PDB file of C-alpha atoms in Angstrom:
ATOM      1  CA  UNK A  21     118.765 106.606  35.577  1.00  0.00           C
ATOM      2  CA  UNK A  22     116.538 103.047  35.144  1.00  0.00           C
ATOM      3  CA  UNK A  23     117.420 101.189  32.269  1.00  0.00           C
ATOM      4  CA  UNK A  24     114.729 100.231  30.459  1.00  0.00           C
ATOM      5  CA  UNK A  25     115.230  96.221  29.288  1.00  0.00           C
ATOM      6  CA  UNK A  26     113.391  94.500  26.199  1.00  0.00           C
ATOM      7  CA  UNK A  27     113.957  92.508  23.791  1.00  0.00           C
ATOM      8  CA  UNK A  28     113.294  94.894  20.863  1.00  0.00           C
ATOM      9  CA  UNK A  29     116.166  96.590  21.383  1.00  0.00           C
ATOM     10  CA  UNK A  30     118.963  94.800  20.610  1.00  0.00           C
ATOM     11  CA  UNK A  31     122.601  96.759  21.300  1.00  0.00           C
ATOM     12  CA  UNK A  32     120.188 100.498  21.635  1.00  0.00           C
ATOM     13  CA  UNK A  33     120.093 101.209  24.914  1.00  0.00           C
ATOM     14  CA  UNK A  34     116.834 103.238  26.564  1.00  0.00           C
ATOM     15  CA  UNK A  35     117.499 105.206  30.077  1.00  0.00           C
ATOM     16  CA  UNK A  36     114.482 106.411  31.494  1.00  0.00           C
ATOM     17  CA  UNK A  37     114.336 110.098  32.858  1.00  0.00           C
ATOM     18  CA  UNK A  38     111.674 110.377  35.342  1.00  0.00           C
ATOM     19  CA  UNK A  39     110.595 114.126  35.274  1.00  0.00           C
ATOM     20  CA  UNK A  40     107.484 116.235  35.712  1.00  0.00           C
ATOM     21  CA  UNK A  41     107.614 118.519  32.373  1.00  0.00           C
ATOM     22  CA  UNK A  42     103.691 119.612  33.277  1.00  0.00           C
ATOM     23  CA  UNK A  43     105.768 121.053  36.537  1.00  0.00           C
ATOM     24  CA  UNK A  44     108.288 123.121  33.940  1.00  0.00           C
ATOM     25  CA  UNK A  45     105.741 124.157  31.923  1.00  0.00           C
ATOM     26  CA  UNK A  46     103.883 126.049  34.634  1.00  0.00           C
ATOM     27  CA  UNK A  47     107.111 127.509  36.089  1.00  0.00           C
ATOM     28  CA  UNK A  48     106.825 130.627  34.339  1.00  0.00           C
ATOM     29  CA  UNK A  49     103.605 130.857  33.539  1.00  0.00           C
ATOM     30  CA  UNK A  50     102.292 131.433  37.488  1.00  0.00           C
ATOM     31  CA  UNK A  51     101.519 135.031  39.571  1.00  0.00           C
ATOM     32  CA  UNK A  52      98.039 135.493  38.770  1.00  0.00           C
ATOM     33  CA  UNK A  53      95.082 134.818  41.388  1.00  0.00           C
ATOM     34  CA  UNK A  54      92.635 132.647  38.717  1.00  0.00           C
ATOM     35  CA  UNK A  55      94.078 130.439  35.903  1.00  0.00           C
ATOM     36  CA  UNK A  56      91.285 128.912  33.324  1.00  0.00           C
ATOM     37  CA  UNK A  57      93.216 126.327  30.753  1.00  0.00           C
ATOM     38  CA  UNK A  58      91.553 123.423  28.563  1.00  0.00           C
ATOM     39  CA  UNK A  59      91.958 119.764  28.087  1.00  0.00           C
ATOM     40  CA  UNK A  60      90.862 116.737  27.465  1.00  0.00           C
ATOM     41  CA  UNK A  61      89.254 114.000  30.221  1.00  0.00           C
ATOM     42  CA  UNK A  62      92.520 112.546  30.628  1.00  0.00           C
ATOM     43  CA  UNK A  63      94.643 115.028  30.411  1.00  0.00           C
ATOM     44  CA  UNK A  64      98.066 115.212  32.684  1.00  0.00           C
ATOM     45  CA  UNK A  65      98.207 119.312  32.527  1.00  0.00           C
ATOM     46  CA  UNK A  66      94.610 119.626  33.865  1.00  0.00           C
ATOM     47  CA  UNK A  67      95.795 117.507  36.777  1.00  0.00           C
ATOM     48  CA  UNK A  68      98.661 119.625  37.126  1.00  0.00           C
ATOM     49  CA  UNK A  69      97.276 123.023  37.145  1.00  0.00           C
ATOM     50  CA  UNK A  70      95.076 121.992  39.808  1.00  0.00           C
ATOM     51  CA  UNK A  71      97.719 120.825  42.072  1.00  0.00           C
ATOM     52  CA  UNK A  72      99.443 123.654  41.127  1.00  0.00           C
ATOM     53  CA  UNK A  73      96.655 126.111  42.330  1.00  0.00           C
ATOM     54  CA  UNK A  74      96.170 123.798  45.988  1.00  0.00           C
ATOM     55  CA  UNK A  75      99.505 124.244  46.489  1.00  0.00           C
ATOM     56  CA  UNK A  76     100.380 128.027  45.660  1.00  0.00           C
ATOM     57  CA  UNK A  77      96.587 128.921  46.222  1.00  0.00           C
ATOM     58  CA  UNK A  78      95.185 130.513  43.280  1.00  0.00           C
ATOM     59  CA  UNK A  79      91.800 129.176  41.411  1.00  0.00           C
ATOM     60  CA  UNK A  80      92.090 127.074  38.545  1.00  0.00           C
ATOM     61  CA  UNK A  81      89.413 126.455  36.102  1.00  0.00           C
ATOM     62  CA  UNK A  82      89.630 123.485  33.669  1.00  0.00           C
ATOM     63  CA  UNK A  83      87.767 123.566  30.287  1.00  0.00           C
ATOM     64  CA  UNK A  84      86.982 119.761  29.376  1.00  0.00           C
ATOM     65  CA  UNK A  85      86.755 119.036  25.684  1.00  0.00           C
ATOM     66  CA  UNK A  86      82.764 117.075  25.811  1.00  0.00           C
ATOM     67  CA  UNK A  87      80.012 116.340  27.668  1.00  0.00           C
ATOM     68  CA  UNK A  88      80.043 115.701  31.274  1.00  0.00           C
ATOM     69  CA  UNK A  89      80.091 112.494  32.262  1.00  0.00           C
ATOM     70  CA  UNK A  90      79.477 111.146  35.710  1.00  0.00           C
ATOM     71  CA  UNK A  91      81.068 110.057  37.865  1.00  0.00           C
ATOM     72  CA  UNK A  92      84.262 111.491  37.059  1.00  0.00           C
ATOM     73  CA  UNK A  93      87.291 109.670  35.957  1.00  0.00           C
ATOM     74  CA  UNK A  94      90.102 109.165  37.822  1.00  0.00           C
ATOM     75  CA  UNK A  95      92.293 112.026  36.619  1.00  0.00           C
ATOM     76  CA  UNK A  96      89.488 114.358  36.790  1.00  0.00           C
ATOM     77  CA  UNK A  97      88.172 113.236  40.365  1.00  0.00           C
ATOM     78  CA  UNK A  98      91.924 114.658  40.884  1.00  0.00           C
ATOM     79  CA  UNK A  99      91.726 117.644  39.663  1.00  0.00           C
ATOM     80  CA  UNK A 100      88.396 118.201  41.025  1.00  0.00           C
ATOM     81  CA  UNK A 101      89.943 116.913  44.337  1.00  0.00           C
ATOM     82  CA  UNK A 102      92.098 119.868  44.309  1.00  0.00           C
ATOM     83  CA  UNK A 103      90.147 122.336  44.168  1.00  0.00           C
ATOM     84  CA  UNK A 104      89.660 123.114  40.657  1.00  0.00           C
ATOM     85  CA  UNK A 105      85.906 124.127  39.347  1.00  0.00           C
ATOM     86  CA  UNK A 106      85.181 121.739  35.937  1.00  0.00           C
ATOM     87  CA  UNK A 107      83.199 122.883  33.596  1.00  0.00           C
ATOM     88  CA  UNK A 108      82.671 121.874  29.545  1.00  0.00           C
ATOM     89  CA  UNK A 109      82.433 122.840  25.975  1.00  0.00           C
ATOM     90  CA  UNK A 110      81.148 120.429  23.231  1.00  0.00           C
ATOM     91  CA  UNK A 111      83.699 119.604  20.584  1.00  0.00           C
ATOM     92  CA  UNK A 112      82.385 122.467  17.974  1.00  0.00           C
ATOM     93  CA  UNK A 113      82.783 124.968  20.364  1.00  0.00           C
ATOM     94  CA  UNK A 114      86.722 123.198  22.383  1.00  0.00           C
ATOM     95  CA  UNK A 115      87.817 123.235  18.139  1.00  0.00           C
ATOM     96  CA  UNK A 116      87.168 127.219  18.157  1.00  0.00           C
ATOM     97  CA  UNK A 117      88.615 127.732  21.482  1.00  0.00           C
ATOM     98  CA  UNK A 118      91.696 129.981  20.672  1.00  0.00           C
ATOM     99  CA  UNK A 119      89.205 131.920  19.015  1.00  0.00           C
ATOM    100  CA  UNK A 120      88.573 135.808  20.109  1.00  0.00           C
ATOM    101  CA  UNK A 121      84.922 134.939  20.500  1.00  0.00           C
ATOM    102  CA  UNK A 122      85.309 132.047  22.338  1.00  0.00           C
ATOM    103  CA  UNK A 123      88.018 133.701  24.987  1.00  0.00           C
ATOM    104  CA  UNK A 124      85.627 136.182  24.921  1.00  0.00           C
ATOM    105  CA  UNK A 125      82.247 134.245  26.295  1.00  0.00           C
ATOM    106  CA  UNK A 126      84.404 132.403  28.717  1.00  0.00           C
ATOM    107  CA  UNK A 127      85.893 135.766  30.631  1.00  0.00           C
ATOM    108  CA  UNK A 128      82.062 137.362  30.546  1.00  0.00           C
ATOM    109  CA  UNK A 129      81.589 133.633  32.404  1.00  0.00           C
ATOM    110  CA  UNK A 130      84.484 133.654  34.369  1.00  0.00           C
ATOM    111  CA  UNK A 131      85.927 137.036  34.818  1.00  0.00           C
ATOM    112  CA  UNK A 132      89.310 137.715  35.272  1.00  0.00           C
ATOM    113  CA  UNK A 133      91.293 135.072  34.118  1.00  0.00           C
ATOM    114  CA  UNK A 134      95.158 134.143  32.582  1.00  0.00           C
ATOM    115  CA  UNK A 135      93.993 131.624  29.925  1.00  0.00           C
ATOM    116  CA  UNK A 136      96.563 129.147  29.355  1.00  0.00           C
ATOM    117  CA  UNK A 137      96.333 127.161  26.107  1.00  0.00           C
ATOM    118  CA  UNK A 138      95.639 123.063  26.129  1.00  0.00           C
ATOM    119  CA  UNK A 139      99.052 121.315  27.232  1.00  0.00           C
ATOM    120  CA  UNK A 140     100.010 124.631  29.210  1.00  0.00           C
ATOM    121  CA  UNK A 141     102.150 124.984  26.082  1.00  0.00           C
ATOM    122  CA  UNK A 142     103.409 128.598  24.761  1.00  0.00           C
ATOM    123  CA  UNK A 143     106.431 130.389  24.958  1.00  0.00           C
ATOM    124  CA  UNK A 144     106.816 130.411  28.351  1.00  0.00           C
ATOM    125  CA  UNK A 145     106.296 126.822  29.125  1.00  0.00           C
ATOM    126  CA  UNK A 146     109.149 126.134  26.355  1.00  0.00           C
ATOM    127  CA  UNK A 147     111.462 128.470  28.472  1.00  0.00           C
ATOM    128  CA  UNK A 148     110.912 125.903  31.584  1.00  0.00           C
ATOM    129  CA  UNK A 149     111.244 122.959  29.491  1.00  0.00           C
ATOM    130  CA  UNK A 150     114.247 124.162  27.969  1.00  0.00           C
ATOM    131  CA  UNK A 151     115.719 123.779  31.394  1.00  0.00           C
ATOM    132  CA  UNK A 152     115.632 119.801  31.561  1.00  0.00           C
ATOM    133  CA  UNK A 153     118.426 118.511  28.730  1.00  0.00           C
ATOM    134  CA  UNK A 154     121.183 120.043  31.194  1.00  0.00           C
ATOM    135  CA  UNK A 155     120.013 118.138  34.115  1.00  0.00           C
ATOM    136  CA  UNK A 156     119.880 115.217  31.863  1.00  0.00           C
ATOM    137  CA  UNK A 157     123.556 115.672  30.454  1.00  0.00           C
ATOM    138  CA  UNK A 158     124.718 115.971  34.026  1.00  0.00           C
ATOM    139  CA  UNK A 159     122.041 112.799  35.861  1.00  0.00           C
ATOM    140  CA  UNK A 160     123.592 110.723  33.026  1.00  0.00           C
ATOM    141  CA  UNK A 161     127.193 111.151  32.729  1.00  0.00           C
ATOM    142  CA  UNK A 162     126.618 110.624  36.694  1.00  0.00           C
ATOM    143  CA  UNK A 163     125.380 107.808  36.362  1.00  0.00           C
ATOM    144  CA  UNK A 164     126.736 105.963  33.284  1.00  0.00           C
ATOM    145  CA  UNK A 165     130.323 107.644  33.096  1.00  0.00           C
ATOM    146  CA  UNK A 166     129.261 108.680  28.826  1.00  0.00           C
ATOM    147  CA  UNK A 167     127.373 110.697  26.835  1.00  0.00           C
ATOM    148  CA  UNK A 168     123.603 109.804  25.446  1.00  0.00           C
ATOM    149  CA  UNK A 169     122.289 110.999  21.406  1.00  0.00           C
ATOM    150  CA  UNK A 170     118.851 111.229  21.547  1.00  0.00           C
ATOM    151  CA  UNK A 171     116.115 112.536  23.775  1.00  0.00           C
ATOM    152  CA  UNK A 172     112.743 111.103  23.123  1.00  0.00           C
ATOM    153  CA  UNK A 173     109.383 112.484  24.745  1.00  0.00           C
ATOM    154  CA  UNK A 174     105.967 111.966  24.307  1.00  0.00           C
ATOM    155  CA  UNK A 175     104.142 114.777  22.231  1.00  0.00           C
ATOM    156  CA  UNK A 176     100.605 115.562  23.061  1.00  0.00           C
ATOM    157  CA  UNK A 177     100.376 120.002  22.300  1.00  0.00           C
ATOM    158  CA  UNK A 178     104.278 120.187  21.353  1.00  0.00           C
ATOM    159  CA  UNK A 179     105.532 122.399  23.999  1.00  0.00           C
ATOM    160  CA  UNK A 180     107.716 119.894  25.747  1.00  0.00           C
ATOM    161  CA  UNK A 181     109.124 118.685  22.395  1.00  0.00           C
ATOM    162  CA  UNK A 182     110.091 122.243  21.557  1.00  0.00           C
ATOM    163  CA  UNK A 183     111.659 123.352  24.612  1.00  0.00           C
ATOM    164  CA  UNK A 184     114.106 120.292  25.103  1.00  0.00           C
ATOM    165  CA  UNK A 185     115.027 120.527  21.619  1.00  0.00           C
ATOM    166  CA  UNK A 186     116.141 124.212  22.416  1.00  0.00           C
ATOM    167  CA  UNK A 187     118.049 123.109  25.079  1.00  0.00           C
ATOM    168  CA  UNK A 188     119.942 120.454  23.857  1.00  0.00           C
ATOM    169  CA  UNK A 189     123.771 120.577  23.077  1.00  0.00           C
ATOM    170  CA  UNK A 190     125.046 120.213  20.143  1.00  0.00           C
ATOM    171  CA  UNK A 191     125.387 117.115  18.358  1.00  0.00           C
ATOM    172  CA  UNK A 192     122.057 115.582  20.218  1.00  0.00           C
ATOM    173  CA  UNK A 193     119.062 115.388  18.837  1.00  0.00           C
ATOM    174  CA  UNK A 194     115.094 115.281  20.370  1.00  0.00           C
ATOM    175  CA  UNK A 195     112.409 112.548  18.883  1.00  0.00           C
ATOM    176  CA  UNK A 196     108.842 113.091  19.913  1.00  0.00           C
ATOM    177  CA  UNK A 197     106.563 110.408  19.420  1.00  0.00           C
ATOM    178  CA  UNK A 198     102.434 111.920  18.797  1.00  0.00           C
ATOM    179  CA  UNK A 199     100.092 110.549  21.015  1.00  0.00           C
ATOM    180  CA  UNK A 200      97.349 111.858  18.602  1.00  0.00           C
ATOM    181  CA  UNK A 201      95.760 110.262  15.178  1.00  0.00           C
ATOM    182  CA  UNK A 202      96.533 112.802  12.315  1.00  0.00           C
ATOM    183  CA  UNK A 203      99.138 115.023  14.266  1.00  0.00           C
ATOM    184  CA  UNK A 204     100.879 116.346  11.158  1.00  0.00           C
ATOM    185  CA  UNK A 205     100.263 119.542  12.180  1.00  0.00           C
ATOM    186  CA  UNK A 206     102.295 119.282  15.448  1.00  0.00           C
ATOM    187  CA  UNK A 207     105.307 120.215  13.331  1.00  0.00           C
ATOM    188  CA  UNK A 208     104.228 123.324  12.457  1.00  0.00           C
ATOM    189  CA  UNK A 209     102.898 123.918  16.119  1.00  0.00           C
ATOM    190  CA  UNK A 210     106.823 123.187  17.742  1.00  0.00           C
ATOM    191  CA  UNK A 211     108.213 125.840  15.401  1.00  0.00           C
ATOM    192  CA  UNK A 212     105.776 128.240  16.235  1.00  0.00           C
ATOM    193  CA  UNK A 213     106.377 127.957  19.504  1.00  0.00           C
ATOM    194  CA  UNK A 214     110.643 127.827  19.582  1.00  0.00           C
ATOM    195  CA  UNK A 215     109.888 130.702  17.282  1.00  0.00           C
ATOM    196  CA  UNK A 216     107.950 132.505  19.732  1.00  0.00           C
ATOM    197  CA  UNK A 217     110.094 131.719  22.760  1.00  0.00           C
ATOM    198  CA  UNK A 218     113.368 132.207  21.091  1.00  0.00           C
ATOM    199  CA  UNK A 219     113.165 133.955  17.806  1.00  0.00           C
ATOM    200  CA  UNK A 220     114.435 130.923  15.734  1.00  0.00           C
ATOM    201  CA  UNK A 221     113.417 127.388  14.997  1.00  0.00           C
ATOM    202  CA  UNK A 222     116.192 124.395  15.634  1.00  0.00           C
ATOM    203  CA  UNK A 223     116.485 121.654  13.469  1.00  0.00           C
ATOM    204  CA  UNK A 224     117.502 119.002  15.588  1.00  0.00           C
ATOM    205  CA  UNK A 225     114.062 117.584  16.357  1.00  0.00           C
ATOM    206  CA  UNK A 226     111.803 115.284  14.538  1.00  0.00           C
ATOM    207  CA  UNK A 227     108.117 113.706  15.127  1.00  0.00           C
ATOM    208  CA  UNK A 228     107.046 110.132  14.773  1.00  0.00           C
ATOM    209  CA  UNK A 229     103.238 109.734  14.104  1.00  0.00           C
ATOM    210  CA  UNK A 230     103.037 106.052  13.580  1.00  0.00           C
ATOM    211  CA  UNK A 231     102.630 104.995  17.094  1.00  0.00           C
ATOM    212  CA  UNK A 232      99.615 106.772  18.756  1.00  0.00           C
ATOM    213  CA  UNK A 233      97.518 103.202  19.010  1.00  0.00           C
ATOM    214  CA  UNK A 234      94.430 104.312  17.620  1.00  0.00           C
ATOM    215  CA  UNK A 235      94.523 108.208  18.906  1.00  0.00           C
ATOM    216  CA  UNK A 236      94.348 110.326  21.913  1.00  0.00           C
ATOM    217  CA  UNK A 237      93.808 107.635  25.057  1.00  0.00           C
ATOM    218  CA  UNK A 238      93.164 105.436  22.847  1.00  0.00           C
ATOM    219  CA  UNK A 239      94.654 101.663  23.778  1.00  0.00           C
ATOM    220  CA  UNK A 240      95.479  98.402  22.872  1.00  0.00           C
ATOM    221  CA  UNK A 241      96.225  95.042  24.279  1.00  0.00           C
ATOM    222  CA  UNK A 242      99.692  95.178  23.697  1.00  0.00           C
ATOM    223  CA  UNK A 243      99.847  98.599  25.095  1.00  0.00           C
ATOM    224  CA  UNK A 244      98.066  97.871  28.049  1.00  0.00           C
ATOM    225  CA  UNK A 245     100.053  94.932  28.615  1.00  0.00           C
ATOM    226  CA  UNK A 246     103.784  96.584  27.998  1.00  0.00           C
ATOM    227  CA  UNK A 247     102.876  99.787  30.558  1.00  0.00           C
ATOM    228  CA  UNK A 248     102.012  97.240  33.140  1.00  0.00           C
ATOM    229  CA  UNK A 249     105.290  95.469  33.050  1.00  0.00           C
ATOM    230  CA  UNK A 250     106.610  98.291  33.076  1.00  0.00           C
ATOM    231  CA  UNK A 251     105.117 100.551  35.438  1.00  0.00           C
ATOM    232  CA  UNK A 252     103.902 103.199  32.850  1.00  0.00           C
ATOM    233  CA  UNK A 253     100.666 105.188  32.214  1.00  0.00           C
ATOM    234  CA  UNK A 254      99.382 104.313  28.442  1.00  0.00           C
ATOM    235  CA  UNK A 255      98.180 107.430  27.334  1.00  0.00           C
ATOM    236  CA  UNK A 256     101.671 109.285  26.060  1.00  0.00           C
ATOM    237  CA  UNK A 257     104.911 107.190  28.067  1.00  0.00           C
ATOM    238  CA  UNK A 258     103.708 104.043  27.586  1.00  0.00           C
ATOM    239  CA  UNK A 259     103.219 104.816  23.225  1.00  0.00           C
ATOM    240  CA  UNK A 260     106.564 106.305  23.333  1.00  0.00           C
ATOM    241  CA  UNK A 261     108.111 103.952  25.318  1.00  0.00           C
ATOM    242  CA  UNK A 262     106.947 100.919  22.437  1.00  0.00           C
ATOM    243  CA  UNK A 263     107.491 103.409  19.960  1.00  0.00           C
ATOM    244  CA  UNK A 264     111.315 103.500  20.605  1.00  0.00           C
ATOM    245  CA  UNK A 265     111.152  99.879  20.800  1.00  0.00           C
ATOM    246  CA  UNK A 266     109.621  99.696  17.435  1.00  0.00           C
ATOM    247  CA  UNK A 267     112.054 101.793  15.727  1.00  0.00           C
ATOM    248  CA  UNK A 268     115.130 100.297  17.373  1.00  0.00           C
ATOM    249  CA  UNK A 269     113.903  96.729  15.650  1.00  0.00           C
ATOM    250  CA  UNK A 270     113.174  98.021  12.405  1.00  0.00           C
ATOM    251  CA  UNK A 271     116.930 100.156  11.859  1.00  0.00           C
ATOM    252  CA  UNK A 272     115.457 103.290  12.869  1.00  0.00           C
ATOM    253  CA  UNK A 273     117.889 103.709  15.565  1.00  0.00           C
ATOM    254  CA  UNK A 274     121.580 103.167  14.581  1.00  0.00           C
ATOM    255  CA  UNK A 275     122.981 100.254  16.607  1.00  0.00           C
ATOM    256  CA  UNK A 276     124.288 101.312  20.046  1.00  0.00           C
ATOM    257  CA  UNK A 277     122.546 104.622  19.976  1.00  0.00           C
ATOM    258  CA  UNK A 278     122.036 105.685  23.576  1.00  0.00           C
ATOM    259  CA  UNK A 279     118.318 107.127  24.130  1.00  0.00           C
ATOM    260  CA  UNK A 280     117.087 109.096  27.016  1.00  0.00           C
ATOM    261  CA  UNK A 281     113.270 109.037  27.519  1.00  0.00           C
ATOM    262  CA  UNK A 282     111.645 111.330  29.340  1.00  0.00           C
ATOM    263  CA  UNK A 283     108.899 109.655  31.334  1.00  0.00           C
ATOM    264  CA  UNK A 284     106.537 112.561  32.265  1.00  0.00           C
ATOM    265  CA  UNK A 285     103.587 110.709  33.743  1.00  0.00           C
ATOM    266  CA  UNK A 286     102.614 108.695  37.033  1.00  0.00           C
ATOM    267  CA  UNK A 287     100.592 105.382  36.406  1.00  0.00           C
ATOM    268  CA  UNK A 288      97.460 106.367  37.839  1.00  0.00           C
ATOM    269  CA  UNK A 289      97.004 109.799  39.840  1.00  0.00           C
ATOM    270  CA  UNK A 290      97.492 109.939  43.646  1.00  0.00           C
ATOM    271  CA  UNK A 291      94.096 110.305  45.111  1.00  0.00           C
TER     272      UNK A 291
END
């Protein structure tokens, strides 16, 4: 594992776990011939599901929160790229779309579909996530010869968050840090989902909401600035990443705690 080196830190030490969680969350969630999901115009799952549909060849359909807007940005020029058909609901509408009536007018538009939520996240995706703190416990005893204390990840729907916490041995713990302004609720939304996928809710996993930079892709000099020199994308590793750093100079981190970040994003897609 990279090392990640700043000032900030002092005697924590930050490891960086490269890993494709959008990848985990689709694992189990694949086998039918059209997949519609949601997200917003930057969003890393929407990407995902439409590499994931080139490459095992199924259709993918992504429902973008907003108005069209031309020409496309980069991440959804990808998707596009790939095959997937874009189409949009305005924000009333995106709000309401878990809704029976909403499900409903998109599969009288689109037929038969497996709707995924936004973030790919339910119980499912939490089963594939759950997978990762093992490979982590084994990458970094490889490669440092001890053991680390804390997972962190960037939280955009919770899923991710909620699955590594249920996989974690005990005595660790998982930190998400929100990528979202006013994400209180996300709490709520990573029980309900370790609920769902396992029946029970672990209490080894907390959420930081003070370092989302404004709100969902939302940025910031400094941000910008840090996930260049670091060779980060800004909209979730990039807030974490200066979110640990953050914490570990105010006392949030005891001193010589050993932190593996999960860093679940490319810079800019491949096009």
């Amino acid at each position: 594992m990279k090392e990640l080196l700043d000032t900030g830190l002092g005697s924590v030490r930050v490891f960086l776990k490269r890993d494709d969680n959008k990848a985990r969350k689709l694992r189990y969630n694949l086998g039918h011939p059209r997949v519609l999901t949601f997200g917003g115009a930057y969003s890393n799952h929407i990407r995902a599901v439409a590499a994931a549909g080139l490459r095992h060849g199924f259709a993918t359909i992504g429902v973008i929160r907003g108005e069209e807007r031309l020409p496309l940005n980069p991440s959804l020029a990808h998707a596009a790229s790939r095959g997937m058909t874009l189409t949009y609901l305005d924000r009333d509408t995106y709000r309401r779309k878990q809704t029976p009536e909403v499900e409903a007018a998109l599969r009288e538009r689109w037929g038969d579909v497996l709707i995924l939520p936004e973030g790919g996240s339910n119980a499912a995706a939490v089963r594939g996530c759950a997978e990762l703190p093992p490979e982590i416990e084994a990458e970094f005893e490889d490669s440092t010869g001890g053991a680390y204390d804390v997972v962190c990840c960037p939280v955009g729907t919770g899923g991710t968050l909620a699955g590594i916490a249920a996989g974690l041995p005990a005595g660790r713990r998982a930190l998400g840090f929100a990528v979202l302004k006013g994400a209180g609720f996300l709490a709520a939304e990573v029980a309900r989902l370790q609920r769902e996928a396992y029946g029970r809710v672990w209490d080894n996993w907390s959420i930081d909401l003070d370092h989302h930079f404004g709100g969902y892709a939302r940025t910031t000099p400094e941000l910008r600035a840090f996930a260049a020199r670091h060779g980060v994308e800004e909209v979730y590793v990039a807030k974490m990443l200066l979110g640990i750093v953050a914490r570990a100079r105010s006392g949030g981190f005891t001193p010589g705690t050993r932190v593996v970040a999960v860093v679940t994003g490319e810079p800019f897609p491949p096009m």
